[in-house]
Short mmCIF file of C-alpha atoms and ligand atoms in Angstrom, two decimals:
data_model
loop_
_atom_site.label_atom_id
_atom_site.label_comp_id
_atom_site.label_asym_id
_atom_site.label_seq_id
_atom_site.Cartn_x
_atom_site.Cartn_y
_atom_site.Cartn_z
CA MET A 359 224.29 107.28 -51.96
CA LYS A 360 221.94 104.78 -51.83
CA ASN A 361 220.82 105.54 -48.49
CA ARG A 362 220.68 109.33 -49.14
CA PHE A 363 217.84 108.34 -52.07
CA ALA A 364 215.92 106.37 -50.07
CA THR A 365 215.74 109.19 -47.36
CA PHE A 366 214.68 111.48 -50.39
CA TRP A 367 212.30 109.03 -51.38
CA ARG A 368 210.79 108.57 -47.97
CA TYR A 369 210.41 112.35 -47.70
CA ARG A 370 208.93 113.05 -51.31
CA PHE A 371 205.41 113.34 -49.93
CA LEU A 372 206.76 116.20 -47.59
CA LEU A 373 208.05 117.89 -50.43
CA SER A 374 204.62 117.33 -52.35
CA ASN A 375 202.56 118.57 -49.15
CA LEU A 376 204.67 121.53 -48.63
CA ILE A 377 204.33 122.42 -52.39
CA GLY A 378 200.66 121.86 -51.99
CA ARG A 379 200.66 124.22 -48.61
CA ASP A 380 202.39 126.78 -50.79
CA ILE A 381 199.95 126.95 -53.42
CA LYS A 382 197.26 127.15 -50.66
CA VAL A 383 198.92 129.88 -48.86
CA LYS A 384 199.38 131.85 -51.77
CA TYR A 385 196.13 132.02 -53.42
CA ARG A 386 194.15 131.73 -50.24
CA ARG A 387 190.99 134.39 -50.29
CA SER A 388 191.89 135.34 -53.90
CA LYS A 389 188.88 134.99 -55.92
CA LEU A 390 190.90 134.16 -59.14
CA GLY A 391 193.43 131.98 -57.40
CA ILE A 392 195.88 129.97 -59.30
CA LEU A 393 194.79 132.02 -62.71
CA TRP A 394 197.07 134.66 -60.99
CA SER A 395 200.30 132.72 -62.42
CA VAL A 396 199.05 133.14 -65.81
CA LEU A 397 197.18 136.74 -65.16
CA ASN A 398 200.37 137.94 -63.59
CA PRO A 399 202.83 138.08 -66.11
CA LEU A 400 200.08 138.91 -68.74
CA LEU A 401 199.71 142.35 -66.69
CA MET A 402 202.95 142.96 -66.24
CA MET A 403 203.85 142.30 -69.91
CA LEU A 404 201.17 144.77 -70.87
CA VAL A 405 202.15 147.50 -68.69
CA MET A 406 205.70 146.97 -69.97
CA THR A 407 205.09 146.50 -73.47
CA ALA A 408 202.96 149.94 -73.39
CA VAL A 409 206.15 151.52 -71.66
CA PHE A 410 208.69 150.23 -73.83
CA SER A 411 206.83 151.03 -77.32
CA LYS A 412 206.13 154.67 -75.96
CA PHE A 413 209.11 155.69 -74.44
CA PHE A 414 211.98 153.56 -75.61
CA ARG A 415 211.64 152.23 -79.24
CA PHE A 416 213.43 149.06 -79.83
CA ASP A 417 213.75 147.33 -82.91
CA ILE A 418 212.40 143.95 -81.90
CA PRO A 419 209.97 142.22 -84.19
CA ASN A 420 207.21 140.62 -81.98
CA TYR A 421 208.32 142.62 -78.80
CA PRO A 422 205.47 141.44 -76.68
CA VAL A 423 206.78 137.33 -76.97
CA TYR A 424 210.09 138.81 -76.79
CA LEU A 425 209.46 140.79 -73.51
CA LEU A 426 207.64 137.71 -71.88
CA SER A 427 209.63 135.17 -72.81
CA GLY A 428 212.49 136.99 -71.31
CA GLN A 429 210.51 138.13 -68.02
CA LEU A 430 209.22 134.49 -67.27
CA LEU A 431 212.59 133.19 -67.16
CA PHE A 432 213.98 135.83 -65.05
CA THR A 433 210.96 135.80 -62.89
CA PHE A 434 211.14 132.35 -62.32
CA PHE A 435 214.94 132.82 -61.16
CA ASN A 436 214.22 135.66 -58.69
CA GLU A 437 211.40 133.88 -57.33
CA SER A 438 213.27 130.72 -56.73
CA SER A 439 216.37 132.17 -55.48
CA THR A 440 214.59 134.53 -52.96
CA ALA A 441 212.31 132.14 -51.89
CA ALA A 442 214.85 129.54 -51.17
CA MET A 443 217.20 131.75 -49.48
CA GLY A 444 214.72 132.18 -46.55
CA SER A 445 213.34 128.96 -46.86
CA VAL A 446 215.36 127.22 -43.96
CA LEU A 447 215.31 130.04 -41.85
CA PHE A 448 211.43 130.14 -41.85
CA SER A 449 211.31 126.53 -40.99
CA ALA A 450 213.09 127.06 -38.15
CA PRO A 451 210.50 126.23 -35.68
CA LEU A 452 210.18 123.02 -37.19
CA ILE A 453 214.02 121.88 -37.55
CA LYS A 454 214.33 122.57 -34.09
CA LYS A 455 211.95 119.87 -33.33
CA VAL A 456 211.97 117.11 -35.97
CA TYR A 457 214.74 115.61 -38.05
CA VAL A 458 213.85 115.87 -41.41
CA PRO A 459 216.39 116.69 -44.14
CA LYS A 460 216.99 120.32 -44.50
CA TYR A 461 217.55 120.52 -48.35
CA ILE A 462 213.95 119.69 -48.64
CA PHE A 463 213.13 123.44 -47.95
CA PRO A 464 214.93 125.07 -50.69
CA LEU A 465 214.47 122.30 -52.94
CA GLU A 466 210.63 122.78 -52.41
CA LYS A 467 210.99 126.30 -53.20
CA SER A 468 212.62 125.61 -56.65
CA CYS A 469 209.86 123.04 -57.20
CA PHE A 470 207.33 125.38 -56.17
CA SER A 471 208.51 128.40 -58.58
CA PHE A 472 209.09 125.97 -61.34
CA LEU A 473 205.32 124.70 -61.28
CA ASN A 474 204.40 128.31 -61.32
CA LEU A 475 206.57 128.59 -64.30
CA PHE A 476 204.67 125.98 -66.34
CA PHE A 477 201.50 127.69 -65.20
CA SER A 478 203.03 131.00 -66.47
CA MET A 479 203.65 129.35 -70.17
CA ILE A 480 200.20 129.39 -70.61
CA ALA A 481 200.10 133.08 -70.79
CA LEU A 482 203.12 133.19 -73.36
CA MET A 483 201.01 130.47 -75.47
CA PHE A 484 198.16 132.79 -75.02
CA VAL A 485 200.08 136.19 -76.27
CA MET A 486 201.42 134.27 -79.14
CA LEU A 487 198.28 133.04 -80.30
CA ILE A 488 197.45 136.67 -80.31
CA THR A 489 200.18 138.50 -81.79
CA ARG A 490 199.87 135.38 -84.93
CA THR A 491 203.58 134.21 -83.91
CA SER A 492 204.12 131.17 -85.94
CA PHE A 493 204.61 128.08 -83.48
CA HIS A 494 207.73 125.93 -84.16
CA LEU A 495 208.17 122.72 -83.43
CA SER A 496 211.43 123.81 -81.10
CA LEU A 497 208.91 125.08 -78.85
CA PHE A 498 208.91 121.63 -77.01
CA ALA A 499 212.78 122.29 -76.86
CA GLY A 500 212.26 125.22 -74.71
CA VAL A 501 211.86 122.62 -71.78
CA ILE A 502 215.72 122.05 -72.24
CA PRO A 503 216.88 125.72 -71.04
CA MET A 504 213.75 125.50 -68.77
CA PHE A 505 214.85 122.27 -67.04
CA LEU A 506 218.64 123.38 -66.96
CA LEU A 507 217.78 126.47 -65.26
CA PHE A 508 215.88 125.12 -62.65
CA MET A 509 218.73 123.37 -61.70
CA PHE A 510 221.00 126.42 -61.90
CA CYS A 511 218.39 127.91 -59.70
CA THR A 512 218.28 124.89 -57.08
CA GLY A 513 221.92 125.06 -56.77
CA VAL A 514 222.06 128.90 -55.90
CA GLY A 515 219.33 128.34 -53.73
CA LEU A 516 220.86 126.14 -51.97
CA PHE A 517 224.02 127.93 -51.30
CA LEU A 518 221.75 131.01 -50.47
CA ALA A 519 219.79 129.18 -47.92
CA ALA A 520 223.22 128.31 -46.26
CA ALA A 521 224.38 131.79 -46.60
CA ALA A 522 221.70 133.32 -44.98
CA ILE A 523 221.82 131.30 -41.72
CA PHE A 524 225.08 132.62 -41.00
CA PHE A 525 225.10 135.99 -42.21
CA ARG A 526 221.75 137.57 -42.96
CA ASP A 527 223.00 140.34 -44.62
CA VAL A 528 223.08 138.21 -47.59
CA MET A 529 219.09 138.73 -48.07
CA HIS A 530 219.60 142.44 -48.41
CA PHE A 531 222.72 141.99 -50.86
CA TRP A 532 221.35 139.44 -52.88
CA THR A 533 217.98 142.09 -54.00
CA VAL A 534 220.49 144.17 -55.43
CA ILE A 535 222.50 141.39 -57.08
CA VAL A 536 218.84 140.07 -58.78
CA THR A 537 218.47 143.96 -59.72
CA ALA A 538 221.81 144.20 -61.16
CA LEU A 539 221.61 140.97 -63.16
CA SER A 540 218.35 141.66 -64.51
CA TYR A 541 219.77 145.03 -66.41
CA ALA A 542 222.26 143.06 -67.28
CA THR A 543 220.38 140.11 -69.09
CA PRO A 544 218.48 141.13 -72.28
CA ILE A 545 214.98 141.12 -71.08
CA PHE A 546 213.31 144.56 -72.44
CA TYR A 547 216.05 145.24 -74.36
CA PRO A 548 217.54 143.68 -77.71
CA GLU A 549 221.16 142.37 -77.19
CA SER A 550 222.49 144.46 -79.93
CA ILE A 551 222.81 147.58 -77.77
CA TRP A 552 225.45 145.71 -76.04
CA GLN A 553 227.70 146.47 -79.43
CA GLY A 554 230.80 148.62 -78.81
CA THR A 555 230.24 148.22 -75.12
CA PHE A 556 232.44 146.03 -72.48
CA MET A 557 228.73 144.17 -72.14
CA VAL A 558 229.63 142.59 -75.23
CA TYR A 559 231.92 140.13 -73.19
CA LEU A 560 230.99 140.80 -69.86
CA GLY A 561 227.09 140.31 -70.39
CA ARG A 562 228.26 136.37 -71.66
CA LEU A 563 229.40 135.75 -68.25
CA ASN A 564 225.86 136.13 -66.72
CA PRO A 565 224.60 132.63 -66.72
CA LEU A 566 220.79 134.35 -66.84
CA TYR A 567 221.74 135.46 -70.30
CA TRP A 568 222.36 131.66 -71.78
CA TYR A 569 219.38 130.52 -70.50
CA VAL A 570 217.15 133.64 -71.83
CA THR A 571 218.53 133.44 -75.34
CA SER A 572 218.29 129.56 -75.74
CA PHE A 573 214.89 129.88 -74.56
CA ARG A 574 214.09 132.97 -76.82
CA GLY A 575 215.76 130.79 -79.74
CA CYS A 576 213.57 127.90 -79.52
CA VAL A 577 210.40 130.02 -78.98
CA ILE A 578 210.69 132.83 -81.45
CA ASP A 579 213.47 131.54 -83.75
CA GLY A 580 212.20 128.53 -84.20
CA VAL A 581 215.57 126.76 -83.93
CA PHE A 582 216.72 124.22 -81.38
CA PRO A 583 219.34 125.02 -78.62
CA SER A 584 222.87 124.94 -80.00
CA VAL A 585 225.46 122.50 -78.89
CA VAL A 586 227.41 125.42 -77.61
CA SER A 587 224.34 126.90 -75.67
CA ILE A 588 223.53 123.67 -74.08
CA GLY A 589 227.09 123.30 -73.19
CA VAL A 590 227.28 126.73 -71.19
CA CYS A 591 223.71 126.22 -69.85
CA THR A 592 224.55 123.00 -68.41
CA PHE A 593 227.97 123.82 -67.36
CA PHE A 594 226.40 126.81 -65.24
CA ALA A 595 223.57 124.39 -63.81
CA VAL A 596 226.25 121.80 -62.74
CA ALA A 597 228.54 124.23 -61.49
CA ALA A 598 225.83 126.10 -59.20
CA LEU A 599 224.42 122.57 -57.84
CA VAL A 600 228.00 121.09 -57.21
CA VAL A 601 228.75 124.54 -55.22
CA GLY A 602 225.35 124.87 -53.52
CA ALA A 603 225.05 121.56 -52.46
CA SER A 604 228.72 121.03 -51.11
CA VAL A 605 228.54 124.39 -49.03
CA PHE A 606 224.85 123.42 -47.76
CA TRP A 607 226.26 119.83 -47.07
CA LYS A 608 229.27 120.76 -45.02
CA THR A 609 227.50 123.60 -43.01
CA GLN A 610 224.01 122.22 -42.38
CA ASP A 611 224.84 120.45 -39.06
CA ASN A 612 225.67 124.06 -37.72
CA PHE A 613 222.32 125.53 -38.94
CA ILE A 614 220.50 124.82 -35.58
CA LEU A 615 222.83 126.56 -33.61
CA TYR A 616 222.20 129.83 -35.73
CA ILE A 617 218.57 129.59 -36.36
CA MET B 836 221.27 91.91 -26.09
CA GLU B 837 222.12 95.19 -28.67
CA PRO B 838 221.02 98.30 -26.99
CA MET B 839 218.43 100.60 -28.51
CA VAL B 840 219.81 103.86 -28.24
CA SER B 841 223.52 104.15 -27.15
CA VAL B 842 224.88 107.88 -26.32
CA LYS B 843 228.40 107.67 -25.83
CA ASN B 844 230.58 110.67 -24.20
CA VAL B 845 228.08 113.37 -25.76
CA SER B 846 229.13 116.99 -25.20
CA MET B 847 226.56 119.37 -26.84
CA ARG B 848 228.04 123.02 -26.98
CA PHE B 849 225.84 126.21 -27.96
CA ASN B 850 226.79 129.69 -28.88
CA LEU B 851 224.96 132.09 -26.59
CA ALA B 852 222.52 134.42 -28.24
CA SER B 853 224.03 137.61 -26.88
CA GLU B 854 227.17 137.04 -28.65
CA LYS B 855 225.65 135.65 -32.06
CA VAL B 856 227.51 137.09 -34.96
CA ASP B 857 225.44 137.02 -37.78
CA ASN B 858 225.86 139.89 -39.70
CA LEU B 859 228.91 140.37 -41.78
CA LYS B 860 229.92 143.83 -40.41
CA GLU B 861 229.85 142.64 -36.91
CA TYR B 862 231.83 139.50 -38.25
CA LEU B 863 234.51 141.81 -40.11
CA ILE B 864 234.61 144.13 -37.10
CA LYS B 865 235.02 141.04 -34.56
CA PHE B 866 237.82 139.46 -37.24
CA THR B 867 239.96 142.31 -37.59
CA LYS B 868 239.84 143.30 -34.23
CA GLY B 869 240.31 139.35 -33.47
CA SER B 870 237.95 138.98 -30.89
CA LEU B 871 235.92 136.32 -32.96
CA LYS B 872 235.26 134.27 -30.03
CA PHE B 873 231.83 132.90 -29.36
CA GLU B 874 230.96 132.68 -25.79
CA GLU B 875 230.34 129.19 -25.30
CA PHE B 876 227.91 127.44 -23.36
CA TRP B 877 228.09 123.67 -22.68
CA ALA B 878 224.40 121.89 -22.44
CA LEU B 879 225.55 118.28 -22.24
CA LYS B 880 228.68 117.30 -20.69
CA ASP B 881 230.13 113.92 -21.49
CA VAL B 882 226.97 112.22 -21.16
CA SER B 883 226.78 108.50 -21.62
CA ILE B 884 223.73 106.66 -21.43
CA GLU B 885 222.81 102.98 -22.68
CA ILE B 886 218.68 102.18 -23.39
CA MET B 887 217.76 98.47 -23.60
CA PRO B 888 214.92 97.24 -25.90
CA GLY B 889 211.89 97.40 -23.33
CA ASP B 890 213.39 100.06 -21.29
CA VAL B 891 211.20 102.79 -20.03
CA TYR B 892 213.61 105.15 -19.39
CA GLY B 893 213.19 108.39 -17.56
CA LEU B 894 215.11 111.53 -17.39
CA VAL B 895 215.08 113.81 -14.33
CA GLY B 896 216.72 117.39 -13.66
CA LEU B 897 215.70 120.73 -12.91
CA ASN B 898 214.84 123.43 -15.91
CA GLY B 899 217.55 124.20 -18.15
CA SER B 900 219.55 120.75 -16.98
CA GLY B 901 220.01 119.46 -20.94
CA LYS B 902 217.17 116.81 -20.96
CA SER B 903 215.48 118.04 -23.76
CA THR B 904 219.02 119.00 -25.46
CA LEU B 905 219.90 115.40 -24.97
CA LEU B 906 216.46 114.04 -26.72
CA LYS B 907 217.11 116.12 -29.56
CA THR B 908 220.46 114.67 -30.22
CA ILE B 909 218.97 111.06 -29.98
CA ALA B 910 216.07 112.35 -32.27
CA GLY B 911 218.68 113.47 -34.86
CA VAL B 912 217.53 116.98 -34.79
CA LEU B 913 220.87 118.08 -32.86
CA LYS B 914 224.09 117.15 -34.04
CA PRO B 915 226.34 116.07 -31.14
CA THR B 916 229.21 118.45 -30.79
CA LYS B 917 231.31 115.53 -29.43
CA GLY B 918 230.66 111.68 -28.77
CA THR B 919 228.33 109.68 -30.76
CA VAL B 920 224.59 108.62 -30.65
CA THR B 921 223.51 105.30 -32.30
CA VAL B 922 220.19 104.62 -32.70
CA ASN B 923 218.73 101.10 -33.77
CA GLY B 924 215.16 101.46 -34.81
CA SER B 925 212.40 103.94 -35.68
CA ILE B 926 212.05 107.29 -33.63
CA ALA B 927 208.46 108.59 -32.76
CA PRO B 928 209.57 112.16 -31.57
CA LEU B 929 207.23 113.87 -29.14
CA ILE B 930 209.56 116.74 -28.14
CA GLU B 931 207.39 119.64 -28.82
CA LEU B 932 204.13 118.82 -30.15
CA GLY B 933 202.97 119.92 -33.26
CA ALA B 934 206.02 120.94 -35.11
CA GLY B 935 205.45 121.70 -38.43
CA PHE B 936 201.81 122.27 -37.99
CA ASP B 937 200.67 125.55 -40.03
CA MET B 938 198.10 127.45 -38.20
CA ASP B 939 196.61 128.59 -41.15
CA LEU B 940 195.70 125.40 -42.67
CA THR B 941 192.68 123.30 -41.74
CA ALA B 942 193.19 120.15 -39.73
CA ARG B 943 192.51 117.93 -42.13
CA GLU B 944 195.41 119.38 -44.28
CA ASN B 945 197.76 119.48 -40.97
CA ILE B 946 197.22 116.01 -40.38
CA TYR B 947 198.46 115.22 -43.50
CA LEU B 948 201.49 117.80 -43.64
CA ASN B 949 202.65 116.56 -39.91
CA GLY B 950 202.50 113.10 -40.96
CA ALA B 951 205.02 114.07 -43.70
CA VAL B 952 206.94 115.99 -41.79
CA LEU B 953 207.47 112.56 -39.57
CA GLY B 954 207.95 110.95 -42.88
CA PHE B 955 205.36 109.01 -43.27
CA SER B 956 203.92 108.45 -46.88
CA LYS B 957 200.62 109.47 -48.14
CA LYS B 958 199.17 105.70 -48.48
CA PHE B 959 200.31 105.17 -44.76
CA MET B 960 198.22 108.52 -43.82
CA ASP B 961 195.40 107.49 -45.62
CA GLU B 962 195.05 104.17 -43.70
CA HIS B 963 195.65 105.68 -40.47
CA PHE B 964 193.32 109.06 -41.16
CA GLN B 965 190.43 107.80 -39.33
CA ASP B 966 192.42 106.44 -36.67
CA ILE B 967 194.09 109.81 -35.74
CA VAL B 968 190.72 111.70 -36.20
CA ASP B 969 188.93 108.95 -33.61
CA PHE B 970 191.73 109.27 -31.22
CA SER B 971 191.66 113.10 -30.84
CA GLU B 972 188.22 112.95 -31.03
CA LEU B 973 187.72 116.41 -33.26
CA HIS B 974 185.34 115.07 -36.01
CA ASP B 975 183.13 118.16 -36.13
CA PHE B 976 186.38 120.43 -36.14
CA LEU B 977 188.04 118.65 -39.25
CA ASP B 978 187.70 121.73 -41.89
CA VAL B 979 188.33 124.44 -39.37
CA PRO B 980 191.67 126.33 -39.66
CA LEU B 981 193.91 125.31 -36.56
CA LYS B 982 194.43 128.70 -35.60
CA ASN B 983 190.81 128.30 -34.05
CA TYR B 984 191.49 125.32 -32.08
CA SER B 985 192.40 125.82 -28.10
CA SER B 986 196.32 124.58 -27.35
CA GLY B 987 194.88 121.29 -25.67
CA MET B 988 193.11 120.24 -29.23
CA VAL B 989 195.92 121.15 -30.91
CA ALA B 990 197.86 118.62 -28.52
CA ARG B 991 195.76 115.90 -29.21
CA ILE B 992 195.70 115.59 -32.70
CA ALA B 993 199.47 115.83 -32.71
CA PHE B 994 199.82 113.11 -30.37
CA ALA B 995 197.38 111.10 -32.25
CA ILE B 996 199.51 111.69 -35.45
CA ALA B 997 203.10 110.81 -33.69
CA THR B 998 201.79 107.79 -32.19
CA ALA B 999 199.90 106.81 -35.38
CA THR B 1000 202.61 104.30 -36.21
CA LYS B 1001 204.18 101.73 -34.03
CA PRO B 1002 207.58 103.07 -33.13
CA ASP B 1003 210.42 101.25 -31.95
CA ILE B 1004 211.28 104.12 -29.78
CA LEU B 1005 209.33 106.94 -28.44
CA ILE B 1006 210.48 110.02 -27.01
CA ALA B 1007 208.23 111.99 -24.92
CA ASP B 1008 209.38 115.27 -23.90
CA GLU B 1009 206.74 116.54 -20.88
CA ILE B 1010 204.16 115.96 -23.51
CA LEU B 1011 201.75 113.90 -20.64
CA SER B 1012 200.97 117.37 -19.04
CA VAL B 1013 199.01 118.81 -21.63
CA GLY B 1014 195.39 118.17 -22.46
CA ASP B 1015 192.70 117.70 -20.13
CA TYR B 1016 192.95 115.21 -17.33
CA ARG B 1017 191.13 112.41 -19.48
CA PHE B 1018 193.16 113.16 -22.32
CA GLN B 1019 195.88 112.69 -20.46
CA GLU B 1020 194.98 109.34 -19.46
CA LYS B 1021 194.05 108.24 -22.84
CA CYS B 1022 197.72 109.18 -23.68
CA GLU B 1023 199.11 107.41 -20.66
CA ASN B 1024 197.11 104.26 -21.95
CA ARG B 1025 197.81 104.53 -25.69
CA MET B 1026 201.84 104.71 -24.28
CA LYS B 1027 201.21 101.67 -22.18
CA GLU B 1028 199.72 99.99 -25.17
CA LEU B 1029 202.76 100.83 -27.32
CA MET B 1030 205.00 99.79 -24.30
CA SER B 1031 203.50 96.25 -23.80
CA GLY B 1032 203.88 96.01 -27.76
CA GLY B 1033 207.91 96.33 -27.08
CA THR B 1034 208.09 99.80 -27.95
CA THR B 1035 211.08 101.32 -25.80
CA VAL B 1036 210.22 104.64 -24.42
CA ILE B 1037 212.25 108.00 -23.45
CA LEU B 1038 210.24 109.70 -20.90
CA VAL B 1039 211.04 113.17 -19.22
CA SER B 1040 208.65 114.33 -16.80
CA HIS B 1041 208.59 116.86 -13.92
CA SER B 1042 206.08 114.66 -11.91
CA ILE B 1043 208.30 112.36 -9.80
CA GLU B 1044 205.18 110.33 -9.36
CA GLN B 1045 204.90 109.65 -13.12
CA VAL B 1046 208.50 108.77 -13.44
CA ARG B 1047 207.80 106.19 -10.64
CA ARG B 1048 204.99 104.79 -12.04
CA MET B 1049 205.99 104.24 -15.47
CA CYS B 1050 209.91 103.68 -15.85
CA ASN B 1051 212.18 101.16 -15.04
CA LYS B 1052 215.47 103.25 -15.15
CA VAL B 1053 216.35 106.90 -14.58
CA THR B 1054 219.14 109.14 -15.34
CA TRP B 1055 219.37 112.46 -13.27
CA LEU B 1056 220.97 115.56 -15.21
CA GLU B 1057 221.94 118.22 -13.64
CA LYS B 1058 223.53 121.74 -15.70
CA GLY B 1059 224.26 118.67 -18.14
CA ASN B 1060 226.01 116.46 -16.14
CA VAL B 1061 224.80 112.97 -15.28
CA ILE B 1062 224.43 112.75 -11.46
CA MET B 1063 223.11 109.40 -11.46
CA THR B 1064 221.76 106.39 -13.39
CA GLY B 1065 220.00 103.56 -11.85
CA PRO B 1066 216.89 101.71 -11.25
CA THR B 1067 214.00 104.26 -10.72
CA GLU B 1068 213.37 103.93 -6.79
CA GLU B 1069 217.17 104.61 -6.04
CA VAL B 1070 217.58 107.49 -8.50
CA CYS B 1071 214.10 109.04 -7.49
CA ARG B 1072 214.86 108.98 -3.73
CA ALA B 1073 218.25 110.55 -4.27
CA TYR B 1074 216.70 113.08 -6.45
CA SER B 1075 213.83 113.89 -4.01
CA THR B 1076 215.76 114.13 -0.90
CA LYS B 1077 217.84 116.58 -2.43
CA TYR B 1078 214.99 119.19 -3.89
N1 LIG C 1943 219.37 126.16 -29.34
C1 LIG C 1943 219.88 126.59 -28.46
N2 LIG C 1943 220.84 127.92 -28.44
C2 LIG C 1943 221.47 128.19 -27.13
N3 LIG C 1943 221.01 127.40 -25.84
C3 LIG C 1943 220.46 126.44 -25.82
C4 LIG C 1943 219.76 125.94 -26.97
N4 LIG C 1943 218.90 125.18 -26.69
C5 LIG C 1943 219.13 124.73 -25.12
N5 LIG C 1943 219.82 125.76 -25.04
C6 LIG C 1943 220.43 126.14 -23.37
O1 LIG C 1943 220.84 124.47 -23.12
C7 LIG C 1943 220.44 124.06 -21.43
C8 LIG C 1943 219.47 123.03 -21.52
O2 LIG C 1943 218.47 123.12 -22.29
P1 LIG C 1943 217.13 122.02 -21.84
O3 LIG C 1943 216.05 122.79 -23.02
O4 LIG C 1943 217.57 120.77 -22.28
O5 LIG C 1943 217.02 121.93 -20.49
P2 LIG C 1943 215.69 120.89 -19.77
O6 LIG C 1943 216.41 120.29 -19.03
O7 LIG C 1943 215.09 120.64 -21.03
O8 LIG C 1943 214.84 122.12 -19.16
P3 LIG C 1943 213.48 122.00 -18.88
O9 LIG C 1943 213.03 121.33 -17.99
O10 LIG C 1943 213.16 123.56 -18.62
O11 LIG C 1943 212.37 121.45 -20.22
C9 LIG C 1943 219.50 125.46 -21.30
O12 LIG C 1943 220.49 126.20 -20.53
C10 LIG C 1943 219.08 126.26 -22.75
O13 LIG C 1943 219.19 127.53 -22.38
MG1 LIG C 1944 213.00 120.74 -21.70
#
């Protein structure tokens, strides 16, 4: 264990270098550069607010903030899991030539997306100011569900990265699952529309539901996350990490034969 | 004396590409048909070698005989299917130069990235940056994306980074065949410098001349089997008479 940590510590510079590279590559030759991680969710939110306040009228107070807060977390989940899924495959040329701890690659993708999430929070603050949402102290507690979601995404990413090596189908399959999850999470609609349907029960099995609602509680309602919601969020985070890490661990020696 | 590298009864199996089952449908079809067998290919068969500190150990053999595969198991890139590899010391792998280079980044960025891939710290890279640049003689090109470099220029940087440290073991897979004549000479000198400092070297080369000049012990591989291990002259003579 101690040894493993020493290895990780030794490669932390690789982790930061890969993150730096991703940032450079993502914003290369774009005039606004990293500003896009703020602008992008902002513009998306504008489009969706326009659409949903015109065609579907949900009875949600402060819709822009409601939408954006859900959207940001879900985008993070989508981005990090999808990027992590291809990360080991994508690094095949490197893995074939030098020894590097392979979990660095999916982990780097989660970290990179998490960093982006923090930048995007500027957009959320901005929209809150514009819409005159009151700022509560609980806003700071919002990092708790964010961080637990980061753990969850890292676990999912490790699992997907390993699975995609043996079955490339996983990559196609995952886009379908993410889409399904995005509809099964109250992002642009209120939770109340589940009433009287099976979604009242099924919806609670969706981990994203818990992260999103707990985060919104902090941001919009000014309440600190309840023990139950922290408990459930932690449960999903730890479960994903344990499953993801053990699958990755058990299969990693065979990666090189399949990439 | 304890060996620096000890390879014991190592066998390495690959699944051949034609039989690679990497999607679920194929897998299910094969599984239900009960024909889920991979066509196996043994790239190394029960190979044992021992490398002592200070050795300059040569590996010779034709294309596809398993030399690179053996080096990769020593470097920890491949985990042997059977057998064990024990290494007592730090390794500088020069297996394929420039692993981890990103052609879109500049040389400066790549030097740091590649150093990180080799497990060096930021501090170490800061300290050795100038040496690396000096050795590769590419001062004027530092902020140019690597894709605008010639392959020889890329190889120079890669060699300079990998030998920036004083490793216990240097693994060199045909790297001395890249770059122009002058740079080859420079690389050879650098390696000699490291060797005189006590670094153990494992060298793969198709130039039997070079092996004779540099190595003190040689193993001859053929189709994954060890044909012969012994002092350079003996093995090289046998090898040259056969081919
Ligand atoms: N990842 C892999 N998957 C399947 N087969 C492989 C893989 N890597 C190597 N092989 C096979 O293993 C055999 C040995 O390859 P290796 O690269 O070790 O040969 P080599 O002695 O280094 O040859 P060369 O002199 O051409 O460099 C080859 O037949 C090659 O096709
Ligand atoms: Mg080779």
